[in-house]
GROMACS .gro file of C-alpha atoms in nm:
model
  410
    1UNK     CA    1  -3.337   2.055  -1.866
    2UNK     CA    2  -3.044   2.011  -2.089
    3UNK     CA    3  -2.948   1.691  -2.269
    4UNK     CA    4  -2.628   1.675  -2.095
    5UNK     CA    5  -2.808   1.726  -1.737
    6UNK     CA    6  -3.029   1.476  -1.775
    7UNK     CA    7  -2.830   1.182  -1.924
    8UNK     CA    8  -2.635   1.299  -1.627
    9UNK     CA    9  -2.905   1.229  -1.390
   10UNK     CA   10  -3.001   0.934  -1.530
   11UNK     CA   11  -2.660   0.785  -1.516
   12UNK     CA   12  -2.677   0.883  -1.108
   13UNK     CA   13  -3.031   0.686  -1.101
   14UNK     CA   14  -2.841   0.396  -1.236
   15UNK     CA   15  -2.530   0.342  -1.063
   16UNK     CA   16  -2.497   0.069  -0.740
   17UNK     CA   17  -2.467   0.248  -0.414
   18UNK     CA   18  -2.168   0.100  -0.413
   19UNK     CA   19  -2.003   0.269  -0.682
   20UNK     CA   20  -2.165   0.559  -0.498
   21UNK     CA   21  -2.024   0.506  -0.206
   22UNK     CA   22  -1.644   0.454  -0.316
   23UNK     CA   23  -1.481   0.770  -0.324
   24UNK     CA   24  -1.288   0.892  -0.630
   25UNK     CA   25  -0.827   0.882  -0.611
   26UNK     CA   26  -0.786   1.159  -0.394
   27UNK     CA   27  -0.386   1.141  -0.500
   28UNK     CA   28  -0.465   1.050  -0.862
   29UNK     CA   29  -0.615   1.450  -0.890
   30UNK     CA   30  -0.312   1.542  -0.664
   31UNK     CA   31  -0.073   1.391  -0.968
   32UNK     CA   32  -0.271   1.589  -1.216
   33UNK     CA   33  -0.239   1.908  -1.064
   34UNK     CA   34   0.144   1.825  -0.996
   35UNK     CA   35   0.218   1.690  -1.364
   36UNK     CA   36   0.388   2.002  -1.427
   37UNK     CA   37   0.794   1.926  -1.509
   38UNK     CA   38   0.852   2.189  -1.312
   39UNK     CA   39   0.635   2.096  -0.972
   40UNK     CA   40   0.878   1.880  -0.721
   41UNK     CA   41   0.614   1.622  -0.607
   42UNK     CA   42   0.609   1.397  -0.315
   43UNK     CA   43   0.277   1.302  -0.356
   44UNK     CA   44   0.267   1.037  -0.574
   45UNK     CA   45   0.379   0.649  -0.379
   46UNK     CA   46   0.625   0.549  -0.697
   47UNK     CA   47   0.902   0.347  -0.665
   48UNK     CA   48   1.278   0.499  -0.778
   49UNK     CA   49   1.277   0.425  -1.168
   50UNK     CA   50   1.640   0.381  -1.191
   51UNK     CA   51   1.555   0.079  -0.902
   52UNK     CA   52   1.399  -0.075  -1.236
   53UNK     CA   53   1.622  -0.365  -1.328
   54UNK     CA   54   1.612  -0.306  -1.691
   55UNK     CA   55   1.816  -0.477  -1.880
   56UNK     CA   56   1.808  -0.785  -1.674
   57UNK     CA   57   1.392  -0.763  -1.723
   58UNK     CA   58   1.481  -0.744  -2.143
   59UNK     CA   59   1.682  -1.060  -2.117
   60UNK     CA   60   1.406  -1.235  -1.923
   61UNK     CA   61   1.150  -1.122  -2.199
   62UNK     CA   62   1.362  -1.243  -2.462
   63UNK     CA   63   1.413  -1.617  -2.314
   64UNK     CA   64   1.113  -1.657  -2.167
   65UNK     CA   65   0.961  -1.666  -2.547
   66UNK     CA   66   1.227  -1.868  -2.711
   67UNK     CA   67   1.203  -2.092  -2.375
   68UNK     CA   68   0.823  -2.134  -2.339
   69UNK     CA   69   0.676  -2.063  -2.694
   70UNK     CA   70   0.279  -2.026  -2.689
   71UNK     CA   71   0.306  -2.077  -2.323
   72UNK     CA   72   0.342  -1.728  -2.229
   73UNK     CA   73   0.094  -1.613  -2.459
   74UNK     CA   74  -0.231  -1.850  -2.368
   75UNK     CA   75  -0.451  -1.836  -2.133
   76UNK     CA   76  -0.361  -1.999  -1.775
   77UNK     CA   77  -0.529  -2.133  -1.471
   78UNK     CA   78  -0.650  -1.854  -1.227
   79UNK     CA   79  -0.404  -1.917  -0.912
   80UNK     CA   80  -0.097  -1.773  -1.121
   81UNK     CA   81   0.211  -1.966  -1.280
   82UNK     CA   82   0.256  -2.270  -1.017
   83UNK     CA   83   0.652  -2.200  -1.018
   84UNK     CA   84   0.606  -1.868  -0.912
   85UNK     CA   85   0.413  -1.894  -0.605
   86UNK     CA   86   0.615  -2.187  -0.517
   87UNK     CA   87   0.876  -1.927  -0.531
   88UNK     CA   88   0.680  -1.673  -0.317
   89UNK     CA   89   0.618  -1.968  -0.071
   90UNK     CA   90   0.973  -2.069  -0.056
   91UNK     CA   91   1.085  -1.714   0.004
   92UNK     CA   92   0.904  -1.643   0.276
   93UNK     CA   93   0.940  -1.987   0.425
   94UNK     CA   94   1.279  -1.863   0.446
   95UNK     CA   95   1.261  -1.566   0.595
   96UNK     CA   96   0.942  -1.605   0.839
   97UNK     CA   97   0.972  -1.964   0.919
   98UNK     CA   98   0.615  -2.036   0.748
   99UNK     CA   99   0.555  -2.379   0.609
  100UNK     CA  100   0.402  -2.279   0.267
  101UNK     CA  101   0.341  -2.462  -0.055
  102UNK     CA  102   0.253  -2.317  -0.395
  103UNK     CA  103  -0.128  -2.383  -0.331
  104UNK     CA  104  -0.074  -2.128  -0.003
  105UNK     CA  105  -0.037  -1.864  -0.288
  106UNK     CA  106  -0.283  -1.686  -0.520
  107UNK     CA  107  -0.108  -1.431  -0.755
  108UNK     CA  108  -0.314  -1.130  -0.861
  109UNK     CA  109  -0.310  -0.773  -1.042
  110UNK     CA  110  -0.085  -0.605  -0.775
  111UNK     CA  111  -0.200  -0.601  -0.432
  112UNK     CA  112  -0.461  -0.364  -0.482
  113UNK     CA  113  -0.668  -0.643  -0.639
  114UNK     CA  114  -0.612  -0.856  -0.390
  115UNK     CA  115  -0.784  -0.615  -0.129
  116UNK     CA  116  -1.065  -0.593  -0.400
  117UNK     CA  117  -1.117  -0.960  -0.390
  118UNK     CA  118  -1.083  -0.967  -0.040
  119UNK     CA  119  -1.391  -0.715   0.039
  120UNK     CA  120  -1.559  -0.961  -0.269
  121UNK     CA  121  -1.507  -1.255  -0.042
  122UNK     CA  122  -1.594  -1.132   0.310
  123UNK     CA  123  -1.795  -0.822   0.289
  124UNK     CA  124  -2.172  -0.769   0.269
  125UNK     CA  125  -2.357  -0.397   0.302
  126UNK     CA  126  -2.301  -0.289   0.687
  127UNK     CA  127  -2.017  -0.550   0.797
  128UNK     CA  128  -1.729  -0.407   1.024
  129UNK     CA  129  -1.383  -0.352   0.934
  130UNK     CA  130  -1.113  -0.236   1.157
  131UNK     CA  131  -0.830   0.004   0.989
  132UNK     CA  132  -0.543   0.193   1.131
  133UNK     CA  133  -0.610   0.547   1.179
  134UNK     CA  134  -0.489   0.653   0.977
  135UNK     CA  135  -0.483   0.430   0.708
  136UNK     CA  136  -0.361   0.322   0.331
  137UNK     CA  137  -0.634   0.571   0.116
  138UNK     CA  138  -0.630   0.296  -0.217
  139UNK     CA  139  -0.743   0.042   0.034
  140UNK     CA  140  -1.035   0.308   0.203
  141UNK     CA  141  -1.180   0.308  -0.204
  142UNK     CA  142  -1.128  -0.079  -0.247
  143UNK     CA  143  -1.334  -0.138   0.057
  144UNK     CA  144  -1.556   0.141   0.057
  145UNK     CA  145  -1.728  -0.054  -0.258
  146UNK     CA  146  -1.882  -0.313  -0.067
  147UNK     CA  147  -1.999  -0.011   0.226
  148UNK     CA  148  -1.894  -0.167   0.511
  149UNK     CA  149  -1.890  -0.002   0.839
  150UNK     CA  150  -1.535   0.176   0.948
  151UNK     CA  151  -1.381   0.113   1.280
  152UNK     CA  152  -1.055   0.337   1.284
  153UNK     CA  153  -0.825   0.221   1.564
  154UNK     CA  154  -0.528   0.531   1.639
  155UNK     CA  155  -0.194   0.439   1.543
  156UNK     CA  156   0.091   0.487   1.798
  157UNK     CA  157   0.455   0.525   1.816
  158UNK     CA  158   0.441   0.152   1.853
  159UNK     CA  159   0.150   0.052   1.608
  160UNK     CA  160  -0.194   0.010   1.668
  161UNK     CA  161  -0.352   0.090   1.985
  162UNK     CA  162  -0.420  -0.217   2.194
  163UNK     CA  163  -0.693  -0.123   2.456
  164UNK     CA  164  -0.860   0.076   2.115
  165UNK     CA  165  -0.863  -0.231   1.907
  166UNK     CA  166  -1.001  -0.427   2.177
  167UNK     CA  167  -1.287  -0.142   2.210
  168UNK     CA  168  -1.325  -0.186   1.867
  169UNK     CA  169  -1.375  -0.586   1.847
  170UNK     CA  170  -1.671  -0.538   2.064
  171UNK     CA  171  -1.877  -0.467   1.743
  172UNK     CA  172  -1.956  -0.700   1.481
  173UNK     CA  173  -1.613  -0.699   1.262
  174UNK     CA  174  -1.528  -0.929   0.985
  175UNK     CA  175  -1.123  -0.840   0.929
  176UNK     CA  176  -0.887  -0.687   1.089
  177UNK     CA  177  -0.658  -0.404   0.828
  178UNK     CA  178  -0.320  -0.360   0.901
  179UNK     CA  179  -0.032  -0.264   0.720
  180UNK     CA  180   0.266  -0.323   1.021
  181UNK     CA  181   0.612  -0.243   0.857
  182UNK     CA  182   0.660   0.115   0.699
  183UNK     CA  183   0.254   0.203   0.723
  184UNK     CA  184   0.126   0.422   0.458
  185UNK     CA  185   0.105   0.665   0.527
  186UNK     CA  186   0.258   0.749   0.847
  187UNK     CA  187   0.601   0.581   0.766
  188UNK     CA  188   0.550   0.431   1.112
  189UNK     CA  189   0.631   0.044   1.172
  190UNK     CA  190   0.469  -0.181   1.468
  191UNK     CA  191   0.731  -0.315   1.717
  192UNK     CA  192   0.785  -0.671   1.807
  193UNK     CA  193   0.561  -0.583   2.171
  194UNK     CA  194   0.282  -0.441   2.012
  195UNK     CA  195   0.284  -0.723   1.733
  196UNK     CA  196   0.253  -0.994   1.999
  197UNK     CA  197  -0.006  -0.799   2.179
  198UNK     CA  198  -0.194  -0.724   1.877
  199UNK     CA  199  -0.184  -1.150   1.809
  200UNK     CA  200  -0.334  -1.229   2.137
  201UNK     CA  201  -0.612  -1.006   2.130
  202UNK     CA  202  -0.700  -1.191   1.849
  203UNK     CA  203  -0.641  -1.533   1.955
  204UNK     CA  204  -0.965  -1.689   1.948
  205UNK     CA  205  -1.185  -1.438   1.744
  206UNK     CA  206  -1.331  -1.547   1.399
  207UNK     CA  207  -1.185  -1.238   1.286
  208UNK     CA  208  -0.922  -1.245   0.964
  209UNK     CA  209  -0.612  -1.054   0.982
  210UNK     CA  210  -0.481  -0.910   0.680
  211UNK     CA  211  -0.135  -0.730   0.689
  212UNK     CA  212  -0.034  -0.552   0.380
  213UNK     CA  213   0.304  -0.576   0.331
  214UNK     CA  214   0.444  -0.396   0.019
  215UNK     CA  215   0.730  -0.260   0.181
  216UNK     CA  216   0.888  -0.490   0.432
  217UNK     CA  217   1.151  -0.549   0.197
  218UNK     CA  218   1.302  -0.165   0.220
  219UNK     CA  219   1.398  -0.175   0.554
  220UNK     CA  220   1.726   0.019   0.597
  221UNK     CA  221   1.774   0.069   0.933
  222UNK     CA  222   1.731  -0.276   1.227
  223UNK     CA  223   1.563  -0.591   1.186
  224UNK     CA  224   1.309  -0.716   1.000
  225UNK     CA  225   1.045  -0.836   1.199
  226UNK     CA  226   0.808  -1.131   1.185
  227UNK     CA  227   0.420  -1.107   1.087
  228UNK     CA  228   0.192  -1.100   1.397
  229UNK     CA  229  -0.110  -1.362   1.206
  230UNK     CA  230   0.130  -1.567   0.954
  231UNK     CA  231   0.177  -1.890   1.104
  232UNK     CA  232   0.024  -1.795   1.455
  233UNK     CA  233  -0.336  -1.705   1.360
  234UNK     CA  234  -0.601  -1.933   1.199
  235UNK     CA  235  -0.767  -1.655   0.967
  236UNK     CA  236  -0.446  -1.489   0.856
  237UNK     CA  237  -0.388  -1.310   0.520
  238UNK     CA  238  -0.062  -1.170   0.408
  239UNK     CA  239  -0.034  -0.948   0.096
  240UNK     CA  240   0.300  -0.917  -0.097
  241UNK     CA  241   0.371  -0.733  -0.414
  242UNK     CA  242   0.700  -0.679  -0.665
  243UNK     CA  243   0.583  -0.346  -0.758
  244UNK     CA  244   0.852  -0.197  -0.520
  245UNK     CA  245   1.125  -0.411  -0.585
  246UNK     CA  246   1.066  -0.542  -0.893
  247UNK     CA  247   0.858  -0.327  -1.171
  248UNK     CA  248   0.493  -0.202  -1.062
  249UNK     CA  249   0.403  -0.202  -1.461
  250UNK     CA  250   0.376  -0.569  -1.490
  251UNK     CA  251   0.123  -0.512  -1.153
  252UNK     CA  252   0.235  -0.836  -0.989
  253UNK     CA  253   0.102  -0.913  -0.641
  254UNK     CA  254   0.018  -1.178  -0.396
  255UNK     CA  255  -0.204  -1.323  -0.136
  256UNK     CA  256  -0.052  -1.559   0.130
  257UNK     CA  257  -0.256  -1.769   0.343
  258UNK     CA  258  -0.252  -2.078   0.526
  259UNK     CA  259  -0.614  -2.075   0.524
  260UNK     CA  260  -0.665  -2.313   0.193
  261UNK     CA  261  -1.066  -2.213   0.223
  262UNK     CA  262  -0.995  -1.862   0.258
  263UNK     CA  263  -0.771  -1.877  -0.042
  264UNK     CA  264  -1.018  -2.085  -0.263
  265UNK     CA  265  -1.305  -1.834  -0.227
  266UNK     CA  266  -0.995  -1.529  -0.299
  267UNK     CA  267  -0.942  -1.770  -0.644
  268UNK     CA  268  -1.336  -1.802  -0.719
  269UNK     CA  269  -1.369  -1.409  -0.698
  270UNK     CA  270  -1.087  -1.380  -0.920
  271UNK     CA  271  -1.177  -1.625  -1.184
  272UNK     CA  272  -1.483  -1.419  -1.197
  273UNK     CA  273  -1.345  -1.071  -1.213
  274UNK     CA  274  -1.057  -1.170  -1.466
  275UNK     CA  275  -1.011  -1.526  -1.504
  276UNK     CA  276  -0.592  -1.492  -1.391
  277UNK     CA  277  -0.325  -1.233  -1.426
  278UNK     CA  278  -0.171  -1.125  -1.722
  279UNK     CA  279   0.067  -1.438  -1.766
  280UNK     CA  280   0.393  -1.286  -1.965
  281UNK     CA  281   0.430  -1.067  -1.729
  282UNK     CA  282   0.406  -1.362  -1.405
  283UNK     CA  283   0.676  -1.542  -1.656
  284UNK     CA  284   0.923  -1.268  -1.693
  285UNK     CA  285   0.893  -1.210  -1.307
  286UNK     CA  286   0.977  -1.551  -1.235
  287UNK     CA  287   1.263  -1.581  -1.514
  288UNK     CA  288   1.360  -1.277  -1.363
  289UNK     CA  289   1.383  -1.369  -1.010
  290UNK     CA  290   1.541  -1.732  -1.120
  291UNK     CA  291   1.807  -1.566  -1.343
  292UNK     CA  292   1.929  -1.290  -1.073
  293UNK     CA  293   2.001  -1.227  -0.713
  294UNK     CA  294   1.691  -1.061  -0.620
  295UNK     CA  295   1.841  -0.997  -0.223
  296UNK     CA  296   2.116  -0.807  -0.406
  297UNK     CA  297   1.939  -0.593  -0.624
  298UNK     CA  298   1.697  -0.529  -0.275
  299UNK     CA  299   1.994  -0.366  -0.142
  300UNK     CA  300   2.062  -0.117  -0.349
  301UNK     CA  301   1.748  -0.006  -0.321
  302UNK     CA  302   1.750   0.019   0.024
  303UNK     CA  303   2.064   0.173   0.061
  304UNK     CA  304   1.912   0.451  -0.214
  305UNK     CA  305   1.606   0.487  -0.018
  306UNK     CA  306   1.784   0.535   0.301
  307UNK     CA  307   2.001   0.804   0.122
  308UNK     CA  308   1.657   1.000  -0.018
  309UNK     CA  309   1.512   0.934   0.334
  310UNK     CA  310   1.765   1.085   0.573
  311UNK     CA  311   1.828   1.380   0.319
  312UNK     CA  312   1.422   1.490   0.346
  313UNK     CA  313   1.483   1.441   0.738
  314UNK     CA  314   1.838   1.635   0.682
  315UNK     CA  315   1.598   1.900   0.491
  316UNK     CA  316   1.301   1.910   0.722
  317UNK     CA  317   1.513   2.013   1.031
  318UNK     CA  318   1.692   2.302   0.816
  319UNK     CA  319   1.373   2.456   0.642
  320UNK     CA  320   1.038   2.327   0.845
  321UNK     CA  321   0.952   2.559   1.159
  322UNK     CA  322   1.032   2.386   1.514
  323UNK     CA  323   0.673   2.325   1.581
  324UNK     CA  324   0.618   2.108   1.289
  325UNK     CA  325   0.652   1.691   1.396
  326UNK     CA  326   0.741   1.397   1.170
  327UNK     CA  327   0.793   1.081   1.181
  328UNK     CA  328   1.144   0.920   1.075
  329UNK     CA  329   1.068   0.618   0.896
  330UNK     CA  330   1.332   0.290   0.944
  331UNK     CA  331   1.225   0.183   0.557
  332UNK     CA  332   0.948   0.176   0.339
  333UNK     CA  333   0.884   0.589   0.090
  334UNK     CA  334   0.719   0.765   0.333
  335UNK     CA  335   0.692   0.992   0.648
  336UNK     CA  336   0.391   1.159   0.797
  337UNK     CA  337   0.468   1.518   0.873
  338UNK     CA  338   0.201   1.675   1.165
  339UNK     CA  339   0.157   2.089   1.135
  340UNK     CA  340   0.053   2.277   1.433
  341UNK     CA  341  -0.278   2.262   1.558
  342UNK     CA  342  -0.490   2.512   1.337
  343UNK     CA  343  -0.310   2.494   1.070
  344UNK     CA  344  -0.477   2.322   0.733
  345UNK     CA  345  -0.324   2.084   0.485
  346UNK     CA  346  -0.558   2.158   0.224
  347UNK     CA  347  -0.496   2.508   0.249
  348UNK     CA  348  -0.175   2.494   0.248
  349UNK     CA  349  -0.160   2.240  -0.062
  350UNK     CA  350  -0.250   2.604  -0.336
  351UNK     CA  351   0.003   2.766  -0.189
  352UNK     CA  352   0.291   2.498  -0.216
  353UNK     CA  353   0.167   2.433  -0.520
  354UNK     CA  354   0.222   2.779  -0.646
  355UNK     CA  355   0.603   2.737  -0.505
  356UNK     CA  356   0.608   2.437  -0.753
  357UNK     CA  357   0.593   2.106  -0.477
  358UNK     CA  358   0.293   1.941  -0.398
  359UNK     CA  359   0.227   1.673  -0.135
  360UNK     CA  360  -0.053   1.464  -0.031
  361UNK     CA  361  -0.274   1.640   0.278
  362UNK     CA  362  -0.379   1.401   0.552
  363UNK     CA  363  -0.758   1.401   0.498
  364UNK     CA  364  -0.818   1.107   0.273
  365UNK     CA  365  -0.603   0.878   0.489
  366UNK     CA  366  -0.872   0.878   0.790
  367UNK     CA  367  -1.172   0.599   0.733
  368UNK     CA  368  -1.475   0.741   0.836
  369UNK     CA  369  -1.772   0.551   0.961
  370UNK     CA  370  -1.930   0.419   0.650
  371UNK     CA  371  -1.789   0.444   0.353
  372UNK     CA  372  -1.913   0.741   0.149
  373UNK     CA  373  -1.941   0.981   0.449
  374UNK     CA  374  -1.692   1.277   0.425
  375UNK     CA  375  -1.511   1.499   0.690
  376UNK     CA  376  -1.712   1.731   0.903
  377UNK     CA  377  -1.418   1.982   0.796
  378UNK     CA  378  -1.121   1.852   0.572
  379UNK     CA  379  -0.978   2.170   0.575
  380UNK     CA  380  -0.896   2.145   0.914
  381UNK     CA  381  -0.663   1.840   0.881
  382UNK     CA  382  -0.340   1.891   0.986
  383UNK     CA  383  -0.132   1.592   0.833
  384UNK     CA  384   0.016   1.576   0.527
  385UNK     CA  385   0.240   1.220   0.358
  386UNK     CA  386   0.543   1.304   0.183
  387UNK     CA  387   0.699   1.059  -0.044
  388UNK     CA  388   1.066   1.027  -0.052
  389UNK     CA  389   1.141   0.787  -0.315
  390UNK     CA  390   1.086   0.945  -0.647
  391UNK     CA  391   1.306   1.270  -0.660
  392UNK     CA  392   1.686   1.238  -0.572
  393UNK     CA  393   1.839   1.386  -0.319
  394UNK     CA  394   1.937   1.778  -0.440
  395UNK     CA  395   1.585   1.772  -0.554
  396UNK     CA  396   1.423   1.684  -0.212
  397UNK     CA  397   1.635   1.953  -0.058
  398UNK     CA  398   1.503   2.169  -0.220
  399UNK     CA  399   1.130   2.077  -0.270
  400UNK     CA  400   1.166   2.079   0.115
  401UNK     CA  401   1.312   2.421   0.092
  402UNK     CA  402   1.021   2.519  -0.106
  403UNK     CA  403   0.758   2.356   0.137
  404UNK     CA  404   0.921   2.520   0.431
  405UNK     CA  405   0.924   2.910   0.291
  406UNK     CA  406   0.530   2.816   0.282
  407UNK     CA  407   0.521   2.669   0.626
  408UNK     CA  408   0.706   3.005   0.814
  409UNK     CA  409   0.487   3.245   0.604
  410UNK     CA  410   0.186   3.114   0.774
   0.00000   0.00000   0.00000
């Protein structure tokens, strides 16, 4: 046996089953393959960089030094920077009618830490979770590290199934995963019926809700609508982020829960995975959001998404064969695009990717039963995500274009 084989085996002997278990970025190899200039990608789920407020974010790192000295630069107590969250509390107090404080907030390393902690916190070996089907792929890995058990409820039209869920709370089930406004990846949000229906089938149940909610702030179209567990349900967890308003480089996220015990076991995880976020970067957001009209600068993302959105719908109906379905998304980057039974995703990915656009197929998007586990076929998945947000409009026509030449040679 080679050296190289068998250091390699002996790093498999030593690894958790955890880390075993937890399935490598599916869309992080997607990126690679795509990182050619020339390749039109909607794969990746990256915010608009000219939504980046720039030069407002270099006058906020310049005061924020002269303002608070050593401050910015020590270390700092693991909740996050008490004026922010009293911010974030304030905020949505505001919009959601929530009566939050500053200790109703934990700030963390973008939301994708805070679903980390969360399986930290709740999950041991075999506990049941409840996702959408399908569901966010980052959050399938975050979980999958703590192999729980997979209970994929099918997403609707109107948001997740009701008489499925209820099927699905007949088995042991620690949380509930939901991500209700602009789901990723579908593009599809939950109406105000299916919310409230959703809310009293848990009434009652020592179950936690969490709803992910990185994008209900990039609604273009309607209302926004109000949280189905925030303020109605005992266990309820709400995650926020500025990655998609904001910056996602200074990876500033939150957890929101009126649960105080929830939210001190959240803090203990943290303190022991990083001791607190990186603390410049929760000052410059705050200075930031102090200094500027945040609701202003919102809207012109919104009304840019909203122009990138209804020109890859514009697009789709030119260049995509009639029996192709997608979904048309009221905010959020993305919509779900369905190809005709038969047809695969992942073989079709080669051959867009030879017409230089790439997407993300459908496959790693569906939870199945315990984490690790793969598809009994991935190549027959017939979904693919396409991101709408990070290519302007003349080039999603024609990355569309592109996309549909593949599509009518099948």
């Amino acid at each position: 046996m080679s050296i190289e084989k068998s250091v390699e085996k002996s790093i498999k002997n030593l690894l958790s089953d955890g880390i075993k278990a937890t399935p490598p970025s599916f869309v992080r190899g997607i990126l690679r393959a795509a990182s050619d200039p020339g390749v039109i990608s909607f794969a990746g789920g990256l915010p608009n960089p000219v939504s980046f407020p720039q030069e407002e974010l270099l006058v906020s790192m310049e005061r924020v030094v002269k303002t608070h000295g050593s401050k910015v630069f020590q270390y700092s107590v693991t909740a996050g920077l008490p004026e922010l969250r009293q911010y974030i509390a304030d905020r949505y107090d505001q919009m959601f009618g929530l009566h939050l404080t500053a200790e109703h907030v934990v700030i963390t390393t973008g939301s994708q830490q805070a679903l980390d902690l969360i399986g930290k916190v709740l999950l041991d070996r075999g506990d049941g979770i409840i996702v959408e089907k399908p569901t966010y792929l980052a959050a399938i890995q975050a979980f999958s590290l703590y192999q729980p058990v997979f209970y994929p409820v099918e997403l609707t039209q109107e948001g997740m199934d009701p008489a499925k869920l209820a099927v699905a709370l007949q088995n042991p089930v620690k949380f509930v995963y939901a991500i209700p406004d602009f789901q990723n990846p579908t593009g599809l949000t939950y109406t105000a019926e299916n919310r409230e229906c959703i809310r009293d089938i848990l009434k009652g149940r020592d179950v936690v809700l969490i709803e992910d909610d990185p994008y209900g702030d990039l609604r273009f179209d309607g209302e926004r609508l109000p949280y189905i567990g925030a303020g109605a349900l005992p266990y309820s967890i709400v995650l926020g982020t500025f990655s998609k308003t904001v910056t996602p480089g200074m990876r500033i996220g939150f957890v929101i829960s009126e649960n105080t015990k929830l939210l001190k076991n959240i803090s203990i995880a943290k303190e022991a995975g990083d001791l607190h976020t990186n603390i410049f970067s929760q000052y410059l957001i705050w200075d930031y959001l102090m200094n500027n009209d945040l609701d202003a600068h919102i809207a012109k993302i919104r009304a840019l998404y909203k122009k990138q959105a209804q020109a890859m719908m514009d697009a789709i109906e030119r260049y995509f064969p009639p029996a192709v379905r997608y979904t048309r998304p009221h905010g959020g980057m993305f919509l779900w695009v369905t190809l005709p039974e038969g047809v695969s995703a992942m073989e079709l990915f080669p051959k867009a990717l030879e017409k230089k656009v790439a997407f993300v197929l459908g496959d790693p998007f569906y939870a199945h039963e315990r984490a690790g586990e793969n598809a009994a076929d991935a190549r027959c998945v017939n979904t693919m995500r396409l991101n709408f947000t990070n290519a302007d409009c003349a080039a999603v026509e024609e990355g569309i274009r592109r996309l549909g030449e593949v599509l009518s040679a099948l």
